DNA sequence: TATTGTAGAATTGTCGACAATCTGACAATC
DNA sequence: GATTGTCAGATTGTCGACAATTCTACAATA
């Protein structure tokens, strides 16, 4: 593997020691900014100015720029020369595109995971699912959901698909959280994420067939994202109306 | 769309004017390095030192580092802190992983392309295919092949899938070219790329059904890459033997 | 009044220098 | 002789300053 870098550090059973990778300042800044976007603290369309941000983070602009470069590549920021960077604004059609690609890739991943899963991983997935089911805070639930999916990708053993999925979900996750934060800023209530599909997906991976698992995944993703997609569409429409 | 950036500039019929994006030094450096890797001038596993390279390119290290950051994200370079960056070395299993993901994504792309293709695009694809068929130089043929595929992705209208495929093919393309350049450095002849499948793929997209096109794509990719995969395996085995 | 030209401020692009870390060779120790 | 400590040389990580470009507001012009 060409260094499964920047993929979440999960225990690697093939070595008796954990890796001792000191995290560079750039990577810390990268994670910090990524979290800020994914938790809605840097909101949708917001301009990102280098000097104030570098000061706030306590690093030089050079480092910040390198981190921003990665975020641009992730698709979380967009920039024009001499005109600054902004947090992306997703349009509803893009959500469809992303979900479609995600169903393709993650469908393959869950099929493989169902074939390759070990007993210890079965227990881990189920424990995760129980944890997620008990979580009331929708923000934390969203983060747990992402982590659960990442475990599944890792179990599939396909590093390349894992990498692509990780990239694919960044903007999606941002969008879902932005919607939630928009809601708390004075719009009506966000419908709660449907939770039941998680258990069915995990059960299918642990004890079902690959085909069954892929089917559950598609149902799970479709159900989860239909609501958010509609919400985004309404949100965008309202914004447009406000401007005119 | 959040700026289809860094994707090859193709004409955009929705505007009467071409975009007037001045290319930043960073992007020039990025393209230059990318070409150097993809054409085998920076070869497999080679260490990339910042100071000499920056001098050779005539830019400062800060700029070079930002460009390298993107290449690391592309998966063409890998770096460890304070230990420098190297051009990636692919292992045969990775080629399988990449091809598998590519068949998933590009399969969807050609289905969509078959449904959405316009007459002018049909002519363009066929012209491209004829050009590719006449090209004798395997290096140029490889580049034309990549360009042809990129046109197809663009026709599919799925920006996200296009972006993922572009990323996916970088290391693949590098690998195929590295194999070719290794051959010219004293190994036996590389078997020529099979060409016939291109015409069948293009014809299927232009005049066939989505299912037929997807089937042709899978055949095309499998046929093209089986040879290269085997060659990589032999190459790696020889390297290992040489070290022991 | 609507359009165009023109400073100045604000912001990003670029650079060279210094600090932190790694590498490899050689000496010290057992 | 093999292992461990230590020191230079090389390379990367980080920073602050300067140059280039864009933006904003206001004046000039018709």
Short mmCIF file of C-alpha atoms (C1' of nucleotides) in Angstrom, two decimals:
data_model
loop_
_atom_site.label_atom_id
_atom_site.label_comp_id
_atom_site.label_asym_id
_atom_site.label_seq_id
_atom_site.Cartn_x
_atom_site.Cartn_y
_atom_site.Cartn_z
CA UNK A 1 0.00 0.00 0.00
CA UNK A 2 1.29 3.48 -0.79
CA UNK A 3 0.84 4.68 2.74
CA UNK A 4 -2.79 4.71 3.86
CA UNK A 5 -2.10 8.21 4.95
CA UNK A 6 -4.60 10.63 6.33
CA UNK A 7 -7.02 7.75 6.62
CA UNK A 8 -8.18 7.50 10.18
CA UNK A 9 -5.66 5.73 12.39
CA UNK A 10 -7.17 2.37 13.17
CA UNK A 11 -5.28 -0.43 14.92
CA UNK A 12 -3.18 -2.51 12.53
CA UNK A 13 -3.09 -6.11 13.73
CA UNK A 14 -0.25 -7.01 11.39
CA UNK A 15 2.32 -5.27 13.61
CA UNK A 16 2.86 -5.57 17.33
CA UNK A 17 3.56 -1.85 17.62
CA UNK A 18 1.54 1.16 16.83
CA UNK A 19 3.01 3.54 14.35
CA UNK A 20 4.93 6.43 15.77
CA UNK A 21 4.12 9.06 13.21
CA UNK A 22 4.57 12.45 14.70
CA UNK A 23 1.86 14.64 13.29
CA UNK A 24 3.20 17.66 11.45
CA UNK A 25 1.82 21.11 12.07
CA UNK A 26 0.38 21.07 8.60
CA UNK A 27 -1.62 17.93 9.35
CA UNK A 28 -2.88 19.37 12.61
CA UNK A 29 -4.03 22.48 10.80
CA UNK A 30 -5.61 20.32 8.10
CA UNK A 31 -7.59 18.30 10.63
CA UNK A 32 -8.57 21.37 12.57
CA UNK A 33 -9.93 23.13 9.50
CA UNK A 34 -11.62 19.99 8.26
CA UNK A 35 -13.40 19.60 11.58
CA UNK A 36 -14.36 23.25 11.57
CA UNK A 37 -16.00 22.86 8.19
CA UNK A 38 -17.58 19.50 8.96
CA UNK A 39 -19.03 20.79 12.22
CA UNK A 40 -20.40 23.92 10.64
CA UNK A 41 -18.17 26.40 12.43
CA UNK A 42 -16.91 27.58 9.09
CA UNK A 43 -20.14 27.79 7.23
CA UNK A 44 -21.20 27.28 3.69
CA UNK A 45 -19.81 29.87 1.26
CA UNK A 46 -17.81 31.65 3.93
CA UNK A 47 -14.68 33.40 2.79
CA UNK A 48 -11.47 32.05 4.29
CA UNK A 49 -8.84 34.77 4.77
CA UNK A 50 -5.32 33.59 5.27
CA UNK A 51 -3.81 36.15 7.63
CA UNK A 52 -6.53 36.26 10.28
CA UNK A 53 -6.95 32.49 10.15
CA UNK A 54 -3.22 31.86 10.43
CA UNK A 55 -3.06 34.13 13.46
CA UNK A 56 -6.05 32.47 15.05
CA UNK A 57 -4.45 29.06 14.53
CA UNK A 58 -1.06 30.32 15.67
CA UNK A 59 0.84 29.21 12.57
CA UNK A 60 2.43 30.90 9.61
CA UNK A 61 0.63 31.48 6.35
CA UNK A 62 2.86 28.99 4.51
CA UNK A 63 1.65 26.13 6.68
CA UNK A 64 -1.94 27.24 6.47
CA UNK A 65 -1.70 27.43 2.70
CA UNK A 66 -0.39 23.88 2.46
CA UNK A 67 -3.28 22.64 4.59
CA UNK A 68 -5.75 24.64 2.54
CA UNK A 69 -4.30 23.05 -0.57
CA UNK A 70 -5.39 19.66 0.72
CA UNK A 71 -8.85 20.91 1.57
CA UNK A 72 -9.19 22.33 -1.91
CA UNK A 73 -8.28 18.94 -3.25
CA UNK A 74 -10.85 17.32 -0.93
CA UNK A 75 -13.42 19.58 -2.48
CA UNK A 76 -14.22 21.33 0.79
CA UNK A 77 -12.69 24.64 -0.25
CA UNK A 78 -12.54 26.35 -3.62
CA UNK A 79 -10.18 29.13 -4.55
CA UNK A 80 -9.45 31.58 -7.35
CA UNK A 81 -6.09 33.21 -7.78
CA UNK A 82 -5.73 36.46 -5.86
CA UNK A 83 -9.37 36.18 -4.98
CA UNK A 84 -9.25 34.02 -1.92
CA UNK A 85 -10.80 30.72 -0.86
CA UNK A 86 -14.32 29.90 0.22
CA UNK A 87 -16.04 26.97 1.81
CA UNK A 88 -17.92 25.13 -0.92
CA UNK A 89 -21.60 25.45 -1.53
CA UNK A 90 -23.17 22.23 -2.68
CA UNK A 91 -26.13 22.19 -5.01
CA UNK A 92 -28.81 19.54 -4.71
CA UNK A 93 -27.84 17.87 -7.99
CA UNK A 94 -24.35 17.40 -6.65
CA UNK A 95 -25.68 15.51 -3.69
CA UNK A 96 -27.32 13.13 -6.12
CA UNK A 97 -24.07 12.71 -7.98
CA UNK A 98 -22.15 12.01 -4.82
CA UNK A 99 -24.70 9.58 -3.46
CA UNK A 100 -24.76 7.74 -6.74
CA UNK A 101 -20.99 7.32 -6.78
CA UNK A 102 -21.05 6.38 -3.13
CA UNK A 103 -23.61 3.65 -3.67
CA UNK A 104 -21.43 2.21 -6.45
CA UNK A 105 -18.24 2.16 -4.40
CA UNK A 106 -19.65 1.40 -1.00
CA UNK A 107 -21.85 -1.30 -2.48
CA UNK A 108 -18.73 -3.11 -3.59
CA UNK A 109 -17.13 -2.46 -0.21
CA UNK A 110 -19.94 -4.00 1.82
CA UNK A 111 -20.04 -7.06 -0.44
CA UNK A 112 -16.37 -7.62 0.21
CA UNK A 113 -16.75 -6.83 3.90
CA UNK A 114 -19.50 -9.41 4.23
CA UNK A 115 -17.21 -12.04 2.74
CA UNK A 116 -14.11 -11.14 4.71
CA UNK A 117 -15.37 -10.08 8.13
CA UNK A 118 -13.82 -11.76 11.19
CA UNK A 119 -15.57 -12.51 14.46
CA UNK A 120 -13.83 -9.76 16.39
CA UNK A 121 -14.91 -7.29 13.74
CA UNK A 122 -18.49 -8.54 13.95
CA UNK A 123 -18.55 -7.69 17.63
CA UNK A 124 -16.95 -4.32 17.03
CA UNK A 125 -19.49 -3.35 14.38
CA UNK A 126 -22.42 -4.37 16.54
CA UNK A 127 -21.09 -2.50 19.55
CA UNK A 128 -20.70 0.54 17.33
CA UNK A 129 -24.24 0.23 16.10
CA UNK A 130 -25.60 0.03 19.65
CA UNK A 131 -23.64 3.11 20.61
CA UNK A 132 -24.96 4.99 17.60
CA UNK A 133 -28.50 3.94 18.37
CA UNK A 134 -28.32 5.34 21.89
CA UNK A 135 -26.86 8.70 20.85
CA UNK A 136 -29.44 11.46 21.10
CA UNK A 137 -27.40 14.43 19.91
CA UNK A 138 -27.83 14.50 16.11
CA UNK A 139 -24.41 16.10 15.63
CA UNK A 140 -22.59 13.35 17.48
CA UNK A 141 -24.80 10.75 15.83
CA UNK A 142 -23.69 12.06 12.46
CA UNK A 143 -20.04 11.68 13.40
CA UNK A 144 -20.60 8.17 14.76
CA UNK A 145 -22.39 7.26 11.56
CA UNK A 146 -19.38 8.32 9.53
CA UNK A 147 -17.03 6.36 11.78
CA UNK A 148 -19.18 3.24 11.51
CA UNK A 149 -19.10 3.42 7.75
CA UNK A 150 -15.35 3.89 7.79
CA UNK A 151 -14.95 0.71 9.81
CA UNK A 152 -16.92 -1.15 7.21
CA UNK A 153 -14.75 0.23 4.41
CA UNK A 154 -11.66 -0.83 6.26
CA UNK A 155 -13.01 -4.36 6.73
CA UNK A 156 -13.50 -4.64 2.97
CA UNK A 157 -9.72 -4.59 2.62
CA UNK A 158 -9.87 -2.43 -0.51
CA UNK A 159 -7.57 0.48 0.27
CA UNK A 160 -8.33 2.30 -2.95
CA UNK A 161 -12.08 2.16 -2.54
CA UNK A 162 -11.65 3.26 1.06
CA UNK A 163 -9.64 6.26 -0.06
CA UNK A 164 -12.19 7.28 -2.67
CA UNK A 165 -15.09 6.91 -0.26
CA UNK A 166 -13.33 8.97 2.34
CA UNK A 167 -12.94 11.73 -0.17
CA UNK A 168 -16.46 11.41 -1.43
CA UNK A 169 -18.04 11.74 1.98
CA UNK A 170 -16.24 14.91 3.04
CA UNK A 171 -18.53 17.31 1.18
CA UNK A 172 -21.58 15.19 1.90
CA UNK A 173 -20.94 15.17 5.59
CA UNK A 174 -20.29 18.87 5.54
CA UNK A 175 -23.58 19.41 3.79
CA UNK A 176 -25.57 17.37 6.27
CA UNK A 177 -24.05 19.21 9.19
CA UNK A 178 -24.50 22.58 7.56
CA UNK A 179 -28.15 21.81 7.18
CA UNK A 180 -28.37 20.96 10.85
CA UNK A 181 -26.61 24.13 11.89
CA UNK A 182 -28.78 26.19 9.56
CA UNK A 183 -31.76 24.72 11.33
CA UNK A 184 -30.52 25.85 14.72
CA UNK A 185 -30.07 29.33 13.33
CA UNK A 186 -33.79 29.88 13.17
CA UNK A 187 -35.31 27.58 10.58
CA UNK A 188 -37.83 24.92 11.36
CA UNK A 189 -36.82 21.61 12.88
CA UNK A 190 -34.69 19.20 10.95
CA UNK A 191 -36.32 15.79 10.67
CA UNK A 192 -34.32 13.32 12.72
CA UNK A 193 -32.16 10.89 10.82
CA UNK A 194 -33.85 7.54 10.42
CA UNK A 195 -31.92 5.11 12.59
CA UNK A 196 -33.39 1.69 12.00
CA UNK A 197 -31.52 1.05 8.76
CA UNK A 198 -28.19 1.00 10.57
CA UNK A 199 -28.99 -2.15 12.45
CA UNK A 200 -30.26 -3.91 9.38
CA UNK A 201 -27.11 -2.96 7.46
CA UNK A 202 -24.78 -4.15 10.22
CA UNK A 203 -26.70 -7.38 10.66
CA UNK A 204 -26.56 -8.06 6.94
CA UNK A 205 -22.81 -7.54 6.87
CA UNK A 206 -22.24 -9.70 9.93
CA UNK A 207 -24.61 -12.55 9.20
CA UNK A 208 -26.14 -12.10 5.75
CA UNK A 209 -25.06 -12.55 2.16
CA UNK A 210 -23.12 -9.99 0.10
CA UNK A 211 -26.14 -9.30 -2.08
CA UNK A 212 -28.36 -8.72 0.96
CA UNK A 213 -25.79 -6.39 2.48
CA UNK A 214 -25.48 -4.34 -0.71
CA UNK A 215 -29.25 -4.06 -0.86
CA UNK A 216 -29.43 -2.87 2.74
CA UNK A 217 -26.70 -0.34 2.07
CA UNK A 218 -28.54 1.18 -0.84
CA UNK A 219 -31.72 1.40 1.21
CA UNK A 220 -29.81 2.93 4.08
CA UNK A 221 -28.10 5.58 1.99
CA UNK A 222 -31.17 6.45 -0.01
CA UNK A 223 -33.35 6.78 3.07
CA UNK A 224 -30.81 8.83 4.97
CA UNK A 225 -30.08 11.24 2.18
CA UNK A 226 -33.45 11.80 0.62
CA UNK A 227 -34.47 13.93 3.56
CA UNK A 228 -31.27 15.92 3.55
CA UNK A 229 -31.39 16.42 -0.18
CA UNK A 230 -34.89 17.83 -0.02
CA UNK A 231 -33.84 20.07 2.83
CA UNK A 232 -30.90 21.38 0.85
CA UNK A 233 -33.15 22.10 -2.11
CA UNK A 234 -35.53 24.09 0.09
CA UNK A 235 -32.65 25.89 1.69
CA UNK A 236 -31.17 26.89 -1.65
CA UNK A 237 -34.54 28.00 -2.94
CA UNK A 238 -35.02 30.21 0.10
CA UNK A 239 -31.57 31.73 -0.34
CA UNK A 240 -32.28 32.47 -3.99
CA UNK A 241 -35.60 34.05 -3.10
CA UNK A 242 -33.91 36.17 -0.46
CA UNK A 243 -31.47 37.57 -2.94
CA UNK A 244 -34.05 38.56 -5.52
CA UNK B 1 -20.61 22.97 -9.71
CA UNK B 2 -17.88 23.77 -7.22
CA UNK B 3 -15.41 24.64 -9.93
CA UNK B 4 -14.44 21.64 -12.05
CA UNK B 5 -10.93 22.71 -11.37
CA UNK B 6 -7.77 21.01 -12.43
CA UNK B 7 -9.87 18.83 -14.68
CA UNK B 8 -8.62 19.18 -18.21
CA UNK B 9 -9.87 22.35 -19.81
CA UNK B 10 -12.40 21.29 -22.40
CA UNK B 11 -14.63 23.72 -24.29
CA UNK B 12 -17.72 24.71 -22.34
CA UNK B 13 -20.60 25.26 -24.74
CA UNK B 14 -22.71 26.98 -22.09
CA UNK B 15 -20.71 30.21 -22.40
CA UNK B 16 -19.77 32.14 -25.50
CA UNK B 17 -16.36 32.96 -24.04
CA UNK B 18 -13.54 30.85 -22.91
CA UNK B 19 -12.47 31.25 -19.35
CA UNK B 20 -9.64 33.62 -18.70
CA UNK B 21 -8.07 31.93 -15.73
CA UNK B 22 -4.48 32.90 -15.44
CA UNK B 23 -2.60 29.79 -14.38
CA UNK B 24 -0.77 30.24 -11.11
CA UNK B 25 2.86 29.27 -10.75
CA UNK B 26 1.79 26.53 -8.41
CA UNK B 27 -0.47 24.99 -11.01
CA UNK B 28 2.24 25.18 -13.65
CA UNK B 29 4.62 23.41 -11.30
CA UNK B 30 1.94 20.86 -10.49
CA UNK B 31 1.32 20.07 -14.14
CA UNK B 32 5.01 19.96 -14.89
CA UNK B 33 5.73 17.48 -12.13
CA UNK B 34 2.69 15.43 -12.97
CA UNK B 35 3.83 15.15 -16.57
CA UNK B 36 7.33 14.27 -15.46
CA UNK B 37 6.03 11.40 -13.38
CA UNK B 38 3.48 10.26 -15.94
CA UNK B 39 6.08 10.27 -18.71
CA UNK B 40 8.60 8.39 -16.65
CA UNK B 41 11.16 11.17 -16.35
CA UNK B 42 10.83 10.97 -12.60
CA UNK B 43 10.89 7.27 -12.17
CA UNK B 44 9.32 4.85 -9.78
CA UNK B 45 10.61 5.15 -6.21
CA UNK B 46 12.86 8.07 -7.00
CA UNK B 47 13.52 10.49 -4.18
CA UNK B 48 12.29 14.04 -4.79
CA UNK B 49 14.50 16.64 -3.13
CA UNK B 50 13.00 20.05 -2.72
CA UNK B 51 15.96 22.40 -3.09
CA UNK B 52 17.48 21.01 -6.28
CA UNK B 53 14.05 20.55 -7.83
CA UNK B 54 12.95 24.07 -6.94
CA UNK B 55 16.11 25.46 -8.50
CA UNK B 56 15.66 23.37 -11.62
CA UNK B 57 12.09 24.61 -11.96
CA UNK B 58 13.09 28.17 -11.15
CA UNK B 59 10.63 28.63 -8.28
CA UNK B 60 10.81 28.89 -4.54
CA UNK B 61 10.45 25.93 -2.25
CA UNK B 62 7.14 27.20 -0.87
CA UNK B 63 5.52 26.96 -4.28
CA UNK B 64 7.07 23.59 -4.99
CA UNK B 65 5.82 22.28 -1.67
CA UNK B 66 2.26 23.37 -2.40
CA UNK B 67 2.38 21.58 -5.74
CA UNK B 68 3.89 18.49 -4.14
CA UNK B 69 1.07 18.54 -1.63
CA UNK B 70 -1.38 18.04 -4.46
CA UNK B 71 0.65 15.24 -5.97
CA UNK B 72 0.75 13.51 -2.60
CA UNK B 73 -3.00 13.76 -2.50
CA UNK B 74 -3.19 12.35 -6.04
CA UNK B 75 -1.25 9.38 -4.79
CA UNK B 76 1.65 10.00 -7.15
CA UNK B 77 4.06 11.01 -4.39
CA UNK B 78 4.37 9.76 -0.85
CA UNK B 79 6.19 11.57 1.94
CA UNK B 80 7.30 11.06 5.51
CA UNK B 81 8.04 13.95 7.79
CA UNK B 82 11.61 15.14 7.61
CA UNK B 83 12.33 12.18 5.41
CA UNK B 84 11.43 13.54 2.03
CA UNK B 85 9.08 12.53 -0.74
CA UNK B 86 9.32 9.73 -3.28
CA UNK B 87 7.50 8.79 -6.43
CA UNK B 88 5.14 5.95 -5.56
CA UNK B 89 5.85 2.32 -6.26
CA UNK B 90 2.74 0.38 -7.11
CA UNK B 91 2.35 -3.25 -6.21
CA UNK B 92 0.48 -5.64 -8.49
CA UNK B 93 -2.39 -6.08 -6.03
CA UNK B 94 -2.94 -2.35 -6.09
CA UNK B 95 -3.38 -2.41 -9.81
CA UNK B 96 -6.17 -4.89 -9.29
CA UNK B 97 -7.79 -2.65 -6.71
CA UNK B 98 -7.59 0.37 -8.94
CA UNK B 99 -8.90 -1.45 -11.99
CA UNK B 100 -11.79 -2.81 -9.97
CA UNK B 101 -12.79 0.63 -8.73
CA UNK B 102 -12.32 2.01 -12.19
CA UNK B 103 -14.61 -0.56 -13.76
CA UNK B 104 -17.29 0.33 -11.22
CA UNK B 105 -17.11 4.07 -11.79
CA UNK B 106 -16.32 4.14 -15.47
CA UNK B 107 -18.99 1.51 -16.10
CA UNK B 108 -21.56 3.94 -14.75
CA UNK B 109 -19.98 6.76 -16.75
CA UNK B 110 -20.21 4.97 -20.10
CA UNK B 111 -23.82 3.97 -19.44
CA UNK B 112 -24.69 7.59 -18.88
CA UNK B 113 -22.56 8.72 -21.80
CA UNK B 114 -24.38 6.31 -24.12
CA UNK B 115 -27.69 7.82 -23.08
CA UNK B 116 -26.64 11.44 -23.24
CA UNK B 117 -24.23 11.65 -26.15
CA UNK B 118 -24.89 14.30 -28.81
CA UNK B 119 -24.11 13.98 -32.50
CA UNK B 120 -21.18 16.37 -32.41
CA UNK B 121 -19.71 14.33 -29.58
CA UNK B 122 -20.19 11.14 -31.55
CA UNK B 123 -18.06 12.56 -34.34
CA UNK B 124 -15.45 13.79 -31.91
CA UNK B 125 -15.10 10.42 -30.22
CA UNK B 126 -14.79 8.59 -33.52
CA UNK B 127 -12.21 11.03 -34.80
CA UNK B 128 -10.27 10.53 -31.60
CA UNK B 129 -10.44 6.78 -31.98
CA UNK B 130 -9.11 6.93 -35.56
CA UNK B 131 -6.25 9.13 -34.41
CA UNK B 132 -5.42 6.73 -31.62
CA UNK B 133 -5.54 3.78 -33.97
CA UNK B 134 -3.00 5.37 -36.31
CA UNK B 135 -0.53 6.31 -33.58
CA UNK B 136 2.53 4.07 -33.63
CA UNK B 137 4.49 5.47 -30.70
CA UNK B 138 3.24 3.56 -27.65
CA UNK B 139 3.96 6.51 -25.36
CA UNK B 140 1.81 8.90 -27.37
CA UNK B 141 -0.80 6.21 -27.80
CA UNK B 142 -0.99 5.88 -24.03
CA UNK B 143 -1.60 9.59 -23.65
CA UNK B 144 -4.23 9.61 -26.38
CA UNK B 145 -5.94 6.69 -24.71
CA UNK B 146 -6.20 8.64 -21.48
CA UNK B 147 -7.56 11.68 -23.30
CA UNK B 148 -10.17 9.58 -25.10
CA UNK B 149 -11.38 8.16 -21.82
CA UNK B 150 -11.54 11.62 -20.30
CA UNK B 151 -13.80 12.78 -23.13
CA UNK B 152 -16.12 9.90 -22.38
CA UNK B 153 -16.22 10.80 -18.70
CA UNK B 154 -17.04 14.37 -19.54
CA UNK B 155 -19.88 13.29 -21.83
CA UNK B 156 -21.43 11.34 -18.96
CA UNK B 157 -22.12 14.66 -17.27
CA UNK B 158 -21.27 13.28 -13.83
CA UNK B 159 -18.68 15.72 -12.50
CA UNK B 160 -18.06 13.74 -9.35
CA UNK B 161 -17.43 10.46 -11.11
CA UNK B 162 -15.18 12.31 -13.55
CA UNK B 163 -13.15 13.71 -10.68
CA UNK B 164 -12.76 10.34 -9.01
CA UNK B 165 -11.75 8.64 -12.23
CA UNK B 166 -9.19 11.31 -12.97
CA UNK B 167 -7.65 10.69 -9.62
CA UNK B 168 -7.83 6.96 -9.97
CA UNK B 169 -6.03 6.86 -13.29
CA UNK B 170 -3.03 8.95 -12.27
CA UNK B 171 -1.12 6.12 -10.58
CA UNK B 172 -2.32 3.60 -13.14
CA UNK B 173 -1.11 5.65 -16.03
CA UNK B 174 2.17 6.27 -14.31
CA UNK B 175 2.59 2.56 -13.80
CA UNK B 176 1.93 1.69 -17.43
CA UNK B 177 4.41 4.29 -18.61
CA UNK B 178 6.99 3.26 -16.07
CA UNK B 179 6.76 -0.25 -17.38
CA UNK B 180 7.33 1.00 -20.88
CA UNK B 181 10.32 3.07 -19.89
CA UNK B 182 11.75 0.17 -17.89
CA UNK B 183 11.54 -1.89 -21.04
CA UNK B 184 13.58 0.61 -23.01
CA UNK B 185 16.23 0.47 -20.30
CA UNK B 186 17.32 -2.99 -21.27
CA UNK B 187 14.53 -5.44 -20.62
CA UNK B 188 12.77 -7.47 -23.25
CA UNK B 189 10.09 -6.00 -25.45
CA UNK B 190 6.83 -4.85 -23.96
CA UNK B 191 3.85 -6.42 -25.70
CA UNK B 192 2.00 -3.77 -27.67
CA UNK B 193 -1.28 -2.56 -26.23
CA UNK B 194 -4.24 -4.27 -27.83
CA UNK B 195 -5.99 -1.64 -29.91
CA UNK B 196 -9.10 -3.24 -31.30
CA UNK B 197 -11.18 -2.84 -28.16
CA UNK B 198 -11.10 0.93 -28.48
CA UNK B 199 -13.16 0.93 -31.62
CA UNK B 200 -15.69 -1.47 -30.18
CA UNK B 201 -16.04 0.66 -27.04
CA UNK B 202 -16.50 3.90 -28.98
CA UNK B 203 -18.98 2.29 -31.34
CA UNK B 204 -20.98 0.94 -28.43
CA UNK B 205 -21.14 4.35 -26.80
CA UNK B 206 -22.10 6.08 -30.05
CA UNK B 207 -24.61 3.60 -31.40
CA UNK B 208 -25.19 0.82 -28.88
CA UNK B 209 -27.08 0.37 -25.64
CA UNK B 210 -25.81 1.35 -22.19
CA UNK B 211 -25.45 -2.29 -21.17
CA UNK B 212 -23.47 -3.10 -24.30
CA UNK B 213 -21.19 -0.12 -23.71
CA UNK B 214 -20.52 -1.12 -20.11
CA UNK B 215 -19.71 -4.63 -21.25
CA UNK B 216 -17.28 -3.35 -23.87
CA UNK B 217 -15.66 -1.10 -21.31
CA UNK B 218 -15.03 -3.95 -18.93
CA UNK B 219 -13.56 -6.05 -21.71
CA UNK B 220 -11.42 -3.13 -22.83
CA UNK B 221 -10.04 -2.39 -19.39
CA UNK B 222 -9.46 -6.00 -18.49
CA UNK B 223 -7.70 -6.77 -21.75
CA UNK B 224 -5.53 -3.67 -21.60
CA UNK B 225 -4.45 -4.10 -18.03
CA UNK B 226 -3.95 -7.81 -17.71
CA UNK B 227 -0.77 -7.58 -19.73
CA UNK B 228 0.54 -4.63 -17.77
CA UNK B 229 -0.35 -6.23 -14.46
CA UNK B 230 1.58 -9.37 -15.33
CA UNK B 231 4.49 -7.26 -16.47
CA UNK B 232 4.51 -5.34 -13.20
CA UNK B 233 4.48 -8.59 -11.24
CA UNK B 234 7.49 -9.88 -13.17
CA UNK B 235 9.25 -6.57 -12.77
CA UNK B 236 8.73 -6.54 -9.02
CA UNK B 237 9.82 -10.17 -8.72
CA UNK B 238 13.03 -9.38 -10.61
CA UNK B 239 13.72 -6.39 -8.38
CA UNK B 240 13.21 -8.50 -5.26
CA UNK B 241 15.50 -11.20 -6.61
CA UNK B 242 18.14 -8.61 -7.41
CA UNK B 243 18.12 -7.33 -3.86
CA UNK B 244 18.54 -10.73 -2.20
"C1'" DT C 1 -27.53 59.98 -13.68
"C1'" DA C 2 -24.81 56.41 -15.53
"C1'" DT C 3 -20.44 55.18 -16.88
"C1'" DT C 4 -15.50 55.24 -16.62
"C1'" DG C 5 -10.97 56.25 -14.55
"C1'" DT C 6 -8.05 56.25 -10.41
"C1'" DA C 7 -5.97 56.02 -6.02
"C1'" DG C 8 -5.45 53.37 -1.62
"C1'" DA C 9 -6.43 49.45 1.25
"C1'" DA C 10 -6.86 44.67 1.63
"C1'" DT C 11 -5.52 40.18 0.31
"C1'" DT C 12 -3.05 36.68 -1.96
"C1'" DG C 13 1.36 35.01 -4.43
"C1'" DT C 14 6.24 34.45 -3.91
"C1'" DC C 15 10.61 34.35 -1.85
"C1'" DG C 16 14.92 33.73 1.06
"C1'" DA C 17 16.53 32.66 5.70
"C1'" DC C 18 16.55 30.15 10.00
"C1'" DA C 19 15.19 26.14 13.07
"C1'" DA C 20 14.12 21.23 13.61
"C1'" DT C 21 14.94 16.72 12.28
"C1'" DC C 22 16.97 12.86 9.90
"C1'" DT C 23 21.04 10.27 7.97
"C1'" DG C 24 25.41 8.23 7.84
"C1'" DA C 25 30.03 7.85 9.43
"C1'" DC C 26 33.16 7.53 12.98
"C1'" DA C 27 34.66 7.00 17.80
"C1'" DA C 28 33.81 4.94 22.41
"C1'" DT C 29 32.60 1.12 25.13
"C1'" DC C 30 31.89 -3.59 26.42
"C1'" DG D 1 33.80 -7.58 16.75
"C1'" DA D 2 29.37 -5.88 17.81
"C1'" DT D 3 26.69 -2.48 19.93
"C1'" DT D 4 25.93 2.17 21.35
"C1'" DG D 5 26.95 7.31 21.66
"C1'" DT D 6 28.02 11.46 19.11
"C1'" DC D 7 28.78 14.75 15.71
"C1'" DA D 8 28.73 16.96 11.17
"C1'" DG D 9 26.14 17.36 6.63
"C1'" DA D 10 22.06 17.30 4.29
"C1'" DT D 11 17.15 17.90 3.97
"C1'" DT D 12 12.73 19.22 5.43
"C1'" DG D 13 9.59 22.22 8.46
"C1'" DT D 14 8.47 26.87 9.64
"C1'" DC D 15 8.46 31.68 9.52
"C1'" DG D 16 8.27 36.80 8.45
"C1'" DA D 17 8.76 40.16 4.75
"C1'" DC D 18 8.07 41.93 0.16
"C1'" DA D 19 5.78 41.93 -4.59
"C1'" DA D 20 1.67 41.31 -7.42
"C1'" DT D 21 -3.13 41.44 -7.88
"C1'" DT D 22 -7.79 42.42 -6.70
"C1'" DC D 23 -11.30 45.11 -4.44
"C1'" DT D 24 -13.65 49.49 -2.86
"C1'" DA D 25 -14.82 53.92 -2.76
"C1'" DC D 26 -14.85 58.12 -4.75
"C1'" DA D 27 -13.98 61.59 -8.25
"C1'" DA D 28 -14.15 62.83 -13.20
"C1'" DT D 29 -16.61 62.93 -17.41
"C1'" DA D 30 -20.27 62.82 -20.70
#
